[in-house]
mmCIF file of C-alpha atoms in Angstrom:
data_model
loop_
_atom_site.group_PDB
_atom_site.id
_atom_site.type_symbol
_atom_site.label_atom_id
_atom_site.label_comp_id
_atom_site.label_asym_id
_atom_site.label_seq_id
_atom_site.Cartn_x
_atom_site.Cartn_y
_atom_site.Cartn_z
ATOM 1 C CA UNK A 1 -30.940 34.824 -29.904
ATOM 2 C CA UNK A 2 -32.348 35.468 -33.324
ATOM 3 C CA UNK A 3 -30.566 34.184 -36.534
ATOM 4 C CA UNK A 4 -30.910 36.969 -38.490
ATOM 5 C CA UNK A 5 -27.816 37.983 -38.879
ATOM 6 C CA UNK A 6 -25.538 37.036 -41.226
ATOM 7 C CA UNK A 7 -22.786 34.559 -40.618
ATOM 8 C CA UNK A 8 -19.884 33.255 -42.386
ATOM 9 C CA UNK A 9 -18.217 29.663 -42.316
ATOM 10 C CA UNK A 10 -15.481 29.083 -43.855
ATOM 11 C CA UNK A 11 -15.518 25.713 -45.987
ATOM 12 C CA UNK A 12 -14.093 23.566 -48.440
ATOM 13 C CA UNK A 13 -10.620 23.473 -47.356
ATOM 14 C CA UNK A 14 -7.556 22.954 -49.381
ATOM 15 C CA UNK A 15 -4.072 21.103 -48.646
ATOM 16 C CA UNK A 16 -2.325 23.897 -50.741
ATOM 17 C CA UNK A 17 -3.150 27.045 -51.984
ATOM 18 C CA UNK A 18 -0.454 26.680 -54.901
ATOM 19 C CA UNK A 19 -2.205 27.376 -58.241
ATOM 20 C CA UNK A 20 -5.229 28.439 -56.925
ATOM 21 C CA UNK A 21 -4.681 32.006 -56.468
ATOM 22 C CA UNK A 22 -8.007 34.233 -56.269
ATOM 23 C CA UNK A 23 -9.626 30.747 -55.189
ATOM 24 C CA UNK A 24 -8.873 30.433 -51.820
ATOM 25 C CA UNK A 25 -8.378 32.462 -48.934
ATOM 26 C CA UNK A 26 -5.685 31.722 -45.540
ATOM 27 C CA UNK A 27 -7.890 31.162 -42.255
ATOM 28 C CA UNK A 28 -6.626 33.703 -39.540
ATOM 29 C CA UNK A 29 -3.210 33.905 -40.789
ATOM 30 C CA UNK A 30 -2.817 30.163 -40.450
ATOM 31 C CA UNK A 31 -1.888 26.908 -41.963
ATOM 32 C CA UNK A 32 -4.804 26.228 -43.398
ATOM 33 C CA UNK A 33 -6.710 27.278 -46.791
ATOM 34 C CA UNK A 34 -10.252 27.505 -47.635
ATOM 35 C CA UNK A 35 -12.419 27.839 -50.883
ATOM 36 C CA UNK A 36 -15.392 29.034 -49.991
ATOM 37 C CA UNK A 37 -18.250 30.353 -47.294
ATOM 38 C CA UNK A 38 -21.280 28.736 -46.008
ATOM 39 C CA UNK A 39 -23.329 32.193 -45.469
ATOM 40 C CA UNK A 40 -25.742 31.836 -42.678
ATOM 41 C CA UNK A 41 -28.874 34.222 -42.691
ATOM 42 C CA UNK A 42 -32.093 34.133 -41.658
ATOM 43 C CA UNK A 43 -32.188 30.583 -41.231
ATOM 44 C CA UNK A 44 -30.966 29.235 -44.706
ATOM 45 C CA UNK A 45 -27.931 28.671 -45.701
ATOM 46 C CA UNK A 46 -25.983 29.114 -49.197
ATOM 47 C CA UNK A 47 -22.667 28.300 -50.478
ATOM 48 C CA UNK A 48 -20.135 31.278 -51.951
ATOM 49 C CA UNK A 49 -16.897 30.607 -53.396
ATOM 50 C CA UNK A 50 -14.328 32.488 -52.955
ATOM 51 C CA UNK A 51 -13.578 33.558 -56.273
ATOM 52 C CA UNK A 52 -17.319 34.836 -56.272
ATOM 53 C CA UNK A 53 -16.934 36.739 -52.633
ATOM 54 C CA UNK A 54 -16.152 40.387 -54.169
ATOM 55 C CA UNK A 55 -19.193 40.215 -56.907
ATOM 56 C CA UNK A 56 -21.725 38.139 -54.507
ATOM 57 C CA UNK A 57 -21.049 39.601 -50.459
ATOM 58 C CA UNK A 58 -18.328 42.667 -51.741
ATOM 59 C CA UNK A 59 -21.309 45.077 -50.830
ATOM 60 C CA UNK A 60 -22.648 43.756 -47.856
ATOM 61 C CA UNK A 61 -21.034 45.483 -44.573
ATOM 62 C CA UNK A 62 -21.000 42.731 -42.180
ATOM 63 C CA UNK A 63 -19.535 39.817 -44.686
ATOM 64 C CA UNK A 64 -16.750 42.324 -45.704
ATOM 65 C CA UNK A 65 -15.570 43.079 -42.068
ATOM 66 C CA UNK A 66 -16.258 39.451 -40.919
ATOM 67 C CA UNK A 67 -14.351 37.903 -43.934
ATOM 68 C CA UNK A 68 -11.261 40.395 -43.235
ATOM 69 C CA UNK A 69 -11.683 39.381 -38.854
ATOM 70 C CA UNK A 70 -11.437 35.648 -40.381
ATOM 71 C CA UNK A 71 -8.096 35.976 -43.199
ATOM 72 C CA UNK A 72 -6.653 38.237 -40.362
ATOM 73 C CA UNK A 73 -3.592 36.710 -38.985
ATOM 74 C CA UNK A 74 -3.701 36.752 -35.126
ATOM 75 C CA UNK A 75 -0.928 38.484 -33.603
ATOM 76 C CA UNK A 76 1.061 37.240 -30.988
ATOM 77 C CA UNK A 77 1.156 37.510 -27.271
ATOM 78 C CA UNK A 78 4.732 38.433 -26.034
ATOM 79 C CA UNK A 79 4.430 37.530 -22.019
ATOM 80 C CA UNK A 80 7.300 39.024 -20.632
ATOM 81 C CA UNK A 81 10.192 36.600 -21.559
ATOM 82 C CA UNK A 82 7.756 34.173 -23.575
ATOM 83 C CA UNK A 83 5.813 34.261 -26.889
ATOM 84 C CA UNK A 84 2.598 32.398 -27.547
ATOM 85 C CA UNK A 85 2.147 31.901 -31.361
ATOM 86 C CA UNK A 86 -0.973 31.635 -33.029
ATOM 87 C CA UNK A 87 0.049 30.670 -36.730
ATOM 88 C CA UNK A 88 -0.261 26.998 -35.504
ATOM 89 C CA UNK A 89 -1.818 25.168 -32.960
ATOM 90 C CA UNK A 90 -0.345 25.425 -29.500
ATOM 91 C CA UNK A 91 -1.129 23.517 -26.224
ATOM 92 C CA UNK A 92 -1.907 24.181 -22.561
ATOM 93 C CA UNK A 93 -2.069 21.297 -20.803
ATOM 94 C CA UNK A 94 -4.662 20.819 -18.164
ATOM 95 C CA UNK A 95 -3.245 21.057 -14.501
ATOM 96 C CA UNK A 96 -6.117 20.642 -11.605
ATOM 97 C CA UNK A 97 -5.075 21.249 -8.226
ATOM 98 C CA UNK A 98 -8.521 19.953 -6.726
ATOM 99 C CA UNK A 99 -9.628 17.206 -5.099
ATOM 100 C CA UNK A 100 -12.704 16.421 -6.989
ATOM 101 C CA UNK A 101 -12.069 17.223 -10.811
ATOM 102 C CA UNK A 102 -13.891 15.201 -13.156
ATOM 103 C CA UNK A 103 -10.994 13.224 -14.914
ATOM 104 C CA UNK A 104 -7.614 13.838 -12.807
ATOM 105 C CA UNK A 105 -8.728 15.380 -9.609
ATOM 106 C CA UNK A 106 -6.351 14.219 -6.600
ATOM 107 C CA UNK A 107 -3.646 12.991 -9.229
ATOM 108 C CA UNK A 108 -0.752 15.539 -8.929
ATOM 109 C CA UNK A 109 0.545 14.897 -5.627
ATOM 110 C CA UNK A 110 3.390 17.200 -7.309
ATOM 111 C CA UNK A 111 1.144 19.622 -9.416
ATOM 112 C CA UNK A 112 4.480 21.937 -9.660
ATOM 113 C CA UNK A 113 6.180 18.886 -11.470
ATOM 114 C CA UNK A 114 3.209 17.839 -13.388
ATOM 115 C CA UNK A 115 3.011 20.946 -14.792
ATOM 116 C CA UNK A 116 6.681 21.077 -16.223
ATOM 117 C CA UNK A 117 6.970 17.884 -17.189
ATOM 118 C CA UNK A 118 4.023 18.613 -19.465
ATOM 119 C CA UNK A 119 5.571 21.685 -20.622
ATOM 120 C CA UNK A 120 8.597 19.658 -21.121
ATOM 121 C CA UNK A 121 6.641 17.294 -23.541
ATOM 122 C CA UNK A 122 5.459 20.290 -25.661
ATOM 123 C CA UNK A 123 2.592 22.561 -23.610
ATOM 124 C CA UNK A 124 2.778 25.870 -24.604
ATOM 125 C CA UNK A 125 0.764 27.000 -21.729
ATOM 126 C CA UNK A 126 -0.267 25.425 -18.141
ATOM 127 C CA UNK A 127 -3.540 25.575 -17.242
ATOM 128 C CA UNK A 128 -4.081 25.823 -13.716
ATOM 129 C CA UNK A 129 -7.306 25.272 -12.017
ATOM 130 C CA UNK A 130 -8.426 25.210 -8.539
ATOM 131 C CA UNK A 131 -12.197 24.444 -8.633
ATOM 132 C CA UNK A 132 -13.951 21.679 -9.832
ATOM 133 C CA UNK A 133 -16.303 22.886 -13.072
ATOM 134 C CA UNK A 134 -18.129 19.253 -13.280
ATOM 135 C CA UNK A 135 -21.613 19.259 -12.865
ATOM 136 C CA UNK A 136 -22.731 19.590 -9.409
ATOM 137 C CA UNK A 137 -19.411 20.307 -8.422
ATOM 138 C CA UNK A 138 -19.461 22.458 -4.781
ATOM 139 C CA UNK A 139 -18.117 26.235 -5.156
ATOM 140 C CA UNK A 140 -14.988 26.519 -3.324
ATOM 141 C CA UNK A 141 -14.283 29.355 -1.011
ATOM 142 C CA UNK A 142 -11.741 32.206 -2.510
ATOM 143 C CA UNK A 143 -9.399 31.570 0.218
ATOM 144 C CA UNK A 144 -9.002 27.478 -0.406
ATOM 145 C CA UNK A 145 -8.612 28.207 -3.966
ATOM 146 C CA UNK A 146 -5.977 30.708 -3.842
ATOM 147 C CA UNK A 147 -3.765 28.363 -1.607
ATOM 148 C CA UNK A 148 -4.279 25.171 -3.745
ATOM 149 C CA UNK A 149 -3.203 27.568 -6.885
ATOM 150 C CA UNK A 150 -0.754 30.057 -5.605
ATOM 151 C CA UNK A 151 2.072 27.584 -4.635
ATOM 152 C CA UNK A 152 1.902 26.193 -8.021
ATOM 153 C CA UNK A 153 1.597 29.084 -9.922
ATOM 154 C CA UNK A 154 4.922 30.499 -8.293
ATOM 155 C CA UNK A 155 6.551 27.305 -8.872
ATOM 156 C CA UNK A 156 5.896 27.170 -12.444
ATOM 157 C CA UNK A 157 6.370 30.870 -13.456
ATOM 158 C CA UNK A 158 9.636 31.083 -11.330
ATOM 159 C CA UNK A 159 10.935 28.265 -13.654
ATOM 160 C CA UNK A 160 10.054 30.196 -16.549
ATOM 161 C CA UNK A 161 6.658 28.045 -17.695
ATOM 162 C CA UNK A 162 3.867 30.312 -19.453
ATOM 163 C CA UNK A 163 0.520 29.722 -16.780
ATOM 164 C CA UNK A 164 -3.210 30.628 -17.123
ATOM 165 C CA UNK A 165 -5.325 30.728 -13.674
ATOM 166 C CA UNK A 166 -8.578 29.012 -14.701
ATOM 167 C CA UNK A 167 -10.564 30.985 -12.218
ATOM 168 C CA UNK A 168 -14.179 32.592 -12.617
ATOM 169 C CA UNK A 169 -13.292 34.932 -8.929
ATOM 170 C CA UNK A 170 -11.322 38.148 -8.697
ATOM 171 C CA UNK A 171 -10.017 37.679 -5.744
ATOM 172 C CA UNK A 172 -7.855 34.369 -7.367
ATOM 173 C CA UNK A 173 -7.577 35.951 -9.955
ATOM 174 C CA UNK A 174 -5.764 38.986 -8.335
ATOM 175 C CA UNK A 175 -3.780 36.123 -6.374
ATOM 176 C CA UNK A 176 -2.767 34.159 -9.545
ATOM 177 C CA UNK A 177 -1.302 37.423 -11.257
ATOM 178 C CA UNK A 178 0.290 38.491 -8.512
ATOM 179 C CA UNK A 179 2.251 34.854 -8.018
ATOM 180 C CA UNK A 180 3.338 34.929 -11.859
ATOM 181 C CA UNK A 181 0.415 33.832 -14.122
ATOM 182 C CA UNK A 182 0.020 35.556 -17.562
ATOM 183 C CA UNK A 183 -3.148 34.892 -18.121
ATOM 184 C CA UNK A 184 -7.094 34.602 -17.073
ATOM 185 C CA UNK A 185 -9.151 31.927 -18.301
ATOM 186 C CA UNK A 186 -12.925 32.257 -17.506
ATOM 187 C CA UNK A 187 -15.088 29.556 -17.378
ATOM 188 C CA UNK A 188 -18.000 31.862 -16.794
ATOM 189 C CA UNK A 189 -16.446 34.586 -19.379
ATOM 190 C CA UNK A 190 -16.165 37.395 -16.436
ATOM 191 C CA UNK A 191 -19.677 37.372 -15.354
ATOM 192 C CA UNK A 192 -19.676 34.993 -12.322
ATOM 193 C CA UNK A 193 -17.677 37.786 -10.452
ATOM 194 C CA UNK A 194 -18.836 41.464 -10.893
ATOM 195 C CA UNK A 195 -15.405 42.833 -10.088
ATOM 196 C CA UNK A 196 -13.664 40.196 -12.823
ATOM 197 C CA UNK A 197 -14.031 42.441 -15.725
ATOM 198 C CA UNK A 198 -12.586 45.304 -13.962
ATOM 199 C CA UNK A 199 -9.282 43.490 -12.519
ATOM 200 C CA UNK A 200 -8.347 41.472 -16.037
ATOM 201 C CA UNK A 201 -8.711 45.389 -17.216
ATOM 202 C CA UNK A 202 -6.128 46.730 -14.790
ATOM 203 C CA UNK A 203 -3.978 43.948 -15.038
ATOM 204 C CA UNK A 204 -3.202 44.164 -18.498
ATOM 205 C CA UNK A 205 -3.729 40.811 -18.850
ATOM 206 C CA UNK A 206 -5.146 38.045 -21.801
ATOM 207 C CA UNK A 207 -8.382 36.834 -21.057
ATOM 208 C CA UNK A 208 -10.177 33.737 -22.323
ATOM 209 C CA UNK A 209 -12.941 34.099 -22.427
ATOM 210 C CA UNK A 210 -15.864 30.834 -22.763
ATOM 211 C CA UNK A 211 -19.195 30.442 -23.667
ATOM 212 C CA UNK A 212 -21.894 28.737 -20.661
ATOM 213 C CA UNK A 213 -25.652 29.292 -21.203
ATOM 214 C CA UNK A 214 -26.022 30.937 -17.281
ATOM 215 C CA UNK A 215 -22.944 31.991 -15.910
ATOM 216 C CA UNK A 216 -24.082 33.793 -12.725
ATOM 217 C CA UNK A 217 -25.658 30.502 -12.020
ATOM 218 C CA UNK A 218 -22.532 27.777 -13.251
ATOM 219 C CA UNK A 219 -21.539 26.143 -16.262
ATOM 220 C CA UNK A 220 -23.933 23.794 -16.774
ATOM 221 C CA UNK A 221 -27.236 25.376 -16.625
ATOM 222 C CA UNK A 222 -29.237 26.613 -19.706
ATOM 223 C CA UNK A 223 -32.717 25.342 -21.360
ATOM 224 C CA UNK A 224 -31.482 24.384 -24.705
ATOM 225 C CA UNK A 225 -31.064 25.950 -28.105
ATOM 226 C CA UNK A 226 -32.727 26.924 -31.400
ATOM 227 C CA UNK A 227 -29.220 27.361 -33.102
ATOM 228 C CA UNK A 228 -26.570 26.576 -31.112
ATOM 229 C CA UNK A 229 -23.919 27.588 -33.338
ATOM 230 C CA UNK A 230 -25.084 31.038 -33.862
ATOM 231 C CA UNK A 231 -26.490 31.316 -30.862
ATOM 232 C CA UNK A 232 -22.592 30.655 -29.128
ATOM 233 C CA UNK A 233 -21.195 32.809 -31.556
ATOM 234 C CA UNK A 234 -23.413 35.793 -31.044
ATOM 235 C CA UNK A 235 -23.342 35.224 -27.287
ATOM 236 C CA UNK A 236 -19.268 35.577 -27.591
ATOM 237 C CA UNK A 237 -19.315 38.333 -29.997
ATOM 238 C CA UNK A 238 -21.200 40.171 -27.508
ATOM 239 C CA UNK A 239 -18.952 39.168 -24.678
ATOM 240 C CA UNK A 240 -15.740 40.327 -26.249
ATOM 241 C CA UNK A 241 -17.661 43.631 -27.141
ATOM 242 C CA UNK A 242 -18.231 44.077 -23.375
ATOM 243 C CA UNK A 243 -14.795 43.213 -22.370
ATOM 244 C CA UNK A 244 -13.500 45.838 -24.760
ATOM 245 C CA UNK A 245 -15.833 48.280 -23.298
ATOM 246 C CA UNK A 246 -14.863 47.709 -20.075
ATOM 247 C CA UNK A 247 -11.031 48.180 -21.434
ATOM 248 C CA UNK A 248 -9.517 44.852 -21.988
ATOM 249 C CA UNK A 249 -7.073 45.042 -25.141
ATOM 250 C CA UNK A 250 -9.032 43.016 -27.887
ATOM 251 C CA UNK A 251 -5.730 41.818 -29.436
ATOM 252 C CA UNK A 252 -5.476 40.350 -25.949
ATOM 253 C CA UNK A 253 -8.891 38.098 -25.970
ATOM 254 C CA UNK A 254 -9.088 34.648 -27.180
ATOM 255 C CA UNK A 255 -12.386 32.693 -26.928
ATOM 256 C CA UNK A 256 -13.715 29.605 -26.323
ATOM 257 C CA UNK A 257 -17.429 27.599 -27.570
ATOM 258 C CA UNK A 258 -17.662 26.072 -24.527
ATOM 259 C CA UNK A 259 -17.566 21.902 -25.484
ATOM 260 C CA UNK A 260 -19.478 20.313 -22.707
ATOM 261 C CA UNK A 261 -20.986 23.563 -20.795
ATOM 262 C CA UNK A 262 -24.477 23.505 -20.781
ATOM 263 C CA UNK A 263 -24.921 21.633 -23.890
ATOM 264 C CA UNK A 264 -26.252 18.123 -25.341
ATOM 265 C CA UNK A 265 -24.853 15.875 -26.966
ATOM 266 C CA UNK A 266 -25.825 16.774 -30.637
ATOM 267 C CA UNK A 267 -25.115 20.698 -29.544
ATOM 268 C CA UNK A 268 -21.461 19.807 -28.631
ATOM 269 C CA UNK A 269 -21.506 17.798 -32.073
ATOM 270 C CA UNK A 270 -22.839 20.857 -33.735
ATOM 271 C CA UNK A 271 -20.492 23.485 -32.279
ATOM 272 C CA UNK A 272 -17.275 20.733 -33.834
ATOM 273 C CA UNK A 273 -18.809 20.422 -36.827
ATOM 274 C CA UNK A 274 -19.090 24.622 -37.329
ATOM 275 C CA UNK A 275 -15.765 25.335 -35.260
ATOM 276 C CA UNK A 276 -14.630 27.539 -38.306
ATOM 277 C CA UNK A 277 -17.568 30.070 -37.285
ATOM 278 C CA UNK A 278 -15.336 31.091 -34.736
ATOM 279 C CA UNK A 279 -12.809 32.760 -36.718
ATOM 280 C CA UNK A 280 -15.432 35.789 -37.618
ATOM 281 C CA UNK A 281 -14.913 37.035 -34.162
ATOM 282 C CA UNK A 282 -11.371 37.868 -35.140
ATOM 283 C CA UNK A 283 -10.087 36.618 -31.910
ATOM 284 C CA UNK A 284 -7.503 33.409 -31.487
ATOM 285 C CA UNK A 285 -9.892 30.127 -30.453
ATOM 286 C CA UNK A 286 -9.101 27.919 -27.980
ATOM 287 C CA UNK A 287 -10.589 24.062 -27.548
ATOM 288 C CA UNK A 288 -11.271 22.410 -24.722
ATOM 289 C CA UNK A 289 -12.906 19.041 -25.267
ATOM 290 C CA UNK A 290 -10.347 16.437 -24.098
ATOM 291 C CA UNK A 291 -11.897 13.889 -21.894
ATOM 292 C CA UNK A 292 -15.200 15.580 -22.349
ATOM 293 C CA UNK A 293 -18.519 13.540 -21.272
ATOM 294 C CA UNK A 294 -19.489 13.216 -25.128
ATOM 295 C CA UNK A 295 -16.549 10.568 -25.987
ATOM 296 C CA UNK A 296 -17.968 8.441 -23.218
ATOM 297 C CA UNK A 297 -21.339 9.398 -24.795
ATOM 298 C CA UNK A 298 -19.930 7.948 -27.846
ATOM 299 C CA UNK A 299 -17.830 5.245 -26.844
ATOM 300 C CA UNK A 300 -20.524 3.031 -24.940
ATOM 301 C CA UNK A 301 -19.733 4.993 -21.903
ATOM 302 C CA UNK A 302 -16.217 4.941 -21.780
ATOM 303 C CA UNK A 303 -14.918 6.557 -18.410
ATOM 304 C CA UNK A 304 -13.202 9.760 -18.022
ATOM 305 C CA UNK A 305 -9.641 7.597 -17.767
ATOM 306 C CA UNK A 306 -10.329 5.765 -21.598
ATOM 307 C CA UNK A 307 -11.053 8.557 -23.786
ATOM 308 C CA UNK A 308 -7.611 9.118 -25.057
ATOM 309 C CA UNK A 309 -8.512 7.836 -28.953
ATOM 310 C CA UNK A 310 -11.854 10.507 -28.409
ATOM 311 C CA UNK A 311 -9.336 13.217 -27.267
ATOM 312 C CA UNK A 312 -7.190 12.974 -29.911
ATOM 313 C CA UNK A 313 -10.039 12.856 -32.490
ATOM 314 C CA UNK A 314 -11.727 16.017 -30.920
ATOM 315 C CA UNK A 315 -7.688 17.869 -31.143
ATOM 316 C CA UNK A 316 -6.963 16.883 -35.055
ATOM 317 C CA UNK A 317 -10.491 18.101 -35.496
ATOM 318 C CA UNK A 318 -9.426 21.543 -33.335
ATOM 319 C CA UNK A 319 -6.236 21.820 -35.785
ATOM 320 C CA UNK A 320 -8.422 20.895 -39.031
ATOM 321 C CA UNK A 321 -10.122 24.092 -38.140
ATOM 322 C CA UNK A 322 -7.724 26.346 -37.205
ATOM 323 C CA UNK A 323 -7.945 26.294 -33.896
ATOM 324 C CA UNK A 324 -5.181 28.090 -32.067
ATOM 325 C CA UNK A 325 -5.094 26.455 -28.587
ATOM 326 C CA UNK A 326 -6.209 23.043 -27.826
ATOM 327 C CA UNK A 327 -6.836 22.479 -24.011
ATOM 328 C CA UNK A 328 -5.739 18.922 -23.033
ATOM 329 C CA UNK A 329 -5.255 16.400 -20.466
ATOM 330 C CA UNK A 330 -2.830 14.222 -22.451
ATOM 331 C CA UNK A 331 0.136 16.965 -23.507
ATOM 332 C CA UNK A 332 2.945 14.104 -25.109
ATOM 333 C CA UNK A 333 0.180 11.963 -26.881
ATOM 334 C CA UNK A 334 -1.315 14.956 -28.297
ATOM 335 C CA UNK A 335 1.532 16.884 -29.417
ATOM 336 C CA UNK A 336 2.801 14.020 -31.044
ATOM 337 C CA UNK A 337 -0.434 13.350 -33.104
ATOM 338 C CA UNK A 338 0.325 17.353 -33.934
ATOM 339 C CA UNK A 339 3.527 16.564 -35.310
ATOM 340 C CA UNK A 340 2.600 13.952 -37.385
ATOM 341 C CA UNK A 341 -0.450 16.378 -38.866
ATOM 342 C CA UNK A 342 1.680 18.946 -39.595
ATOM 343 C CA UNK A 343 4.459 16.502 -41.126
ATOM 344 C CA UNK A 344 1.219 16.001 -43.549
ATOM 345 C CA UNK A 345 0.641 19.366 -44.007
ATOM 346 C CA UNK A 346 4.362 20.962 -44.485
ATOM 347 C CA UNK A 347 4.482 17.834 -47.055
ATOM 348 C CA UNK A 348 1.704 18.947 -49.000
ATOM 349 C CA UNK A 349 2.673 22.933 -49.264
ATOM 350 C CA UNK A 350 6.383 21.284 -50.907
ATOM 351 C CA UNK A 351 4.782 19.066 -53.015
ATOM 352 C CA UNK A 352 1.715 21.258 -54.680
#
């Protein structure tokens, strides 16, 4: 995709925005503050404070409407008797039900009480999954899918636990609804299934919605990048344009970059180090990198089971950023590296 247009990152964040009124602007109604945008376009890139936005960018279009999508706060979701918040970040811990999943595949021999003890220690959200997405991982038939997830799913919603069916088929989709889950998450961003689009639409439903390079064909496919982080975010602005056209709520779609699908090492590194990007597509942002290949890549090939220290990294860098959702394996460790971040950050707002 072509870099032409422009882009805006928001930089040179703040502990407090006391005293610095006019100087800094709140990232997508969240605890964070910023000072100033990297503006991307046509290839170079230039810093603009600010205090400078209204004289510099105040008559372009595009950097108007994408600085208010990024200051917006995010509303919301109220799923029937719960609320998912998006003025901080929130987490869905990672539930497989497979046999074969790259980190904890054939570990919950009670994925039902897996999934509330991690919403005991803090989750937000349960992420269920019922298909492998590591690389060469065999497609699993509709019907085995459904009954590894259903069960689960009823188990967990009956009990009053918020779940997402991490599904790229309609069919399990349809299932997963149906047995209590709130809400779609789509590897493949509703174009591995040609009737996806069409039942998240009827359904009412959130949808996340992530970035691969070749959905129809998996996850991990793709021949590499010019700009990666442009390239993602035009690829997802485009995505939630067609979900909205096919009549899917935008309030309702959150998005996702995609760590580890399809990319290299240094594109995964480039995507974290531009996360705040993400906010000009006005939608909430969720992370998944926990466990992901690249901490092994940088931790002299640590396996899947040692990459807590990575994990954690990868979420205070997800928080940093304003990300809204962090995806994770490790719910208690995580949320209590949370709590100690925002200890640091409530402190700072009383004492500026």
């Amino acid at each position: 995709m072509s870099v032409s247009t422009l882009h805006l990152r928001p930089i040179q964040f703040v502990d407090t925005p006391v005293g610095r009124d006019g100087e800094v602007a709140r990232l997508a109604g969240g605890m964070q503050w910023f000072g100033a945008y990297e503006v991307i376009e046509n290839g170079a890139r230039r810093t603009v404070q600010i205090a400078e936005f209204d004289r510099l960018l105040g008559a372009n279009d595009r950097a108007v409407k994408l600085h208010q999508a990024i200051t917006t706060p995010r509303a919301p979701l109220t799923l029937g008797d719960r609320t998912l918040r998006f003025d901080q970040p929130m987490i869905a811990g990672i539930l497989n039900v497979t046999p074969d999943s790259f980190s904890d595949g054939g570990r919950h021999d009670d994925a039902a009480g897996a999934g509330f003890d991690m919403a005991a220690k803090g989750a937000a959200l349960i992420d269920i999954g019922g298909e492998s997405t590591r690389p060469n991982a065999p497609t699993v038939w509709e019907g085995d899918e459904i009954a590894r997830v259903v069960p689960v799913i009823e188990k967990l919603a009956g009990g009053g636990t918020l779940v997402s069916i991490d599904t790229r088929k309609a069919a399990v989709m349809e299932a997963a609804l149906k047995a209590g889950a709130a809400i779609v998450n789509d590897v493949s961003a509703l174009l591995w299934d040609d009737r996806a689009l069409e039942v998240v639409a009827r359904a009412g439903c959130p949808v996340i919605l992530m970035h691969s390079p070749d959905p129809k064909k998996g996850p991990h496919g793709g021949n590499g990048y010019g700009h990666v982080l442009t390239e993602v975010y035009d690829w997802l602005d485009a995505r939630v344009a067609a979900a909205v056209a096919g009549g899917i709520d935008r309030a309702k779609i959150i998005v996702d970059p995609g760590i580890g699908f399809g990319k290299s090492l240094a594109d995964n590194l480039s995507l974290l180090n531009g996360l705040t990007l993400f906010h000009g597509l006005g939608c909430p942002i969720m992370l998944g990198a926990s466990r992901k290949r690249m901490i092994g890549a940088l931790s002299n090939e640590a396996p899947a089971s040692e990459r807590l220290g990575g994990s954690l990294t990868l979420a205070l860098k997800g928080a940093e950023t304003g990300m809204q959702l962090l995806r994770v394996h490790d719910v208690a460790e995580t949320v209590q590296a949370l709590r100690v971040w925002r200890g640091m950050k409530d402190q700072a707002l009383v004492a500026g």
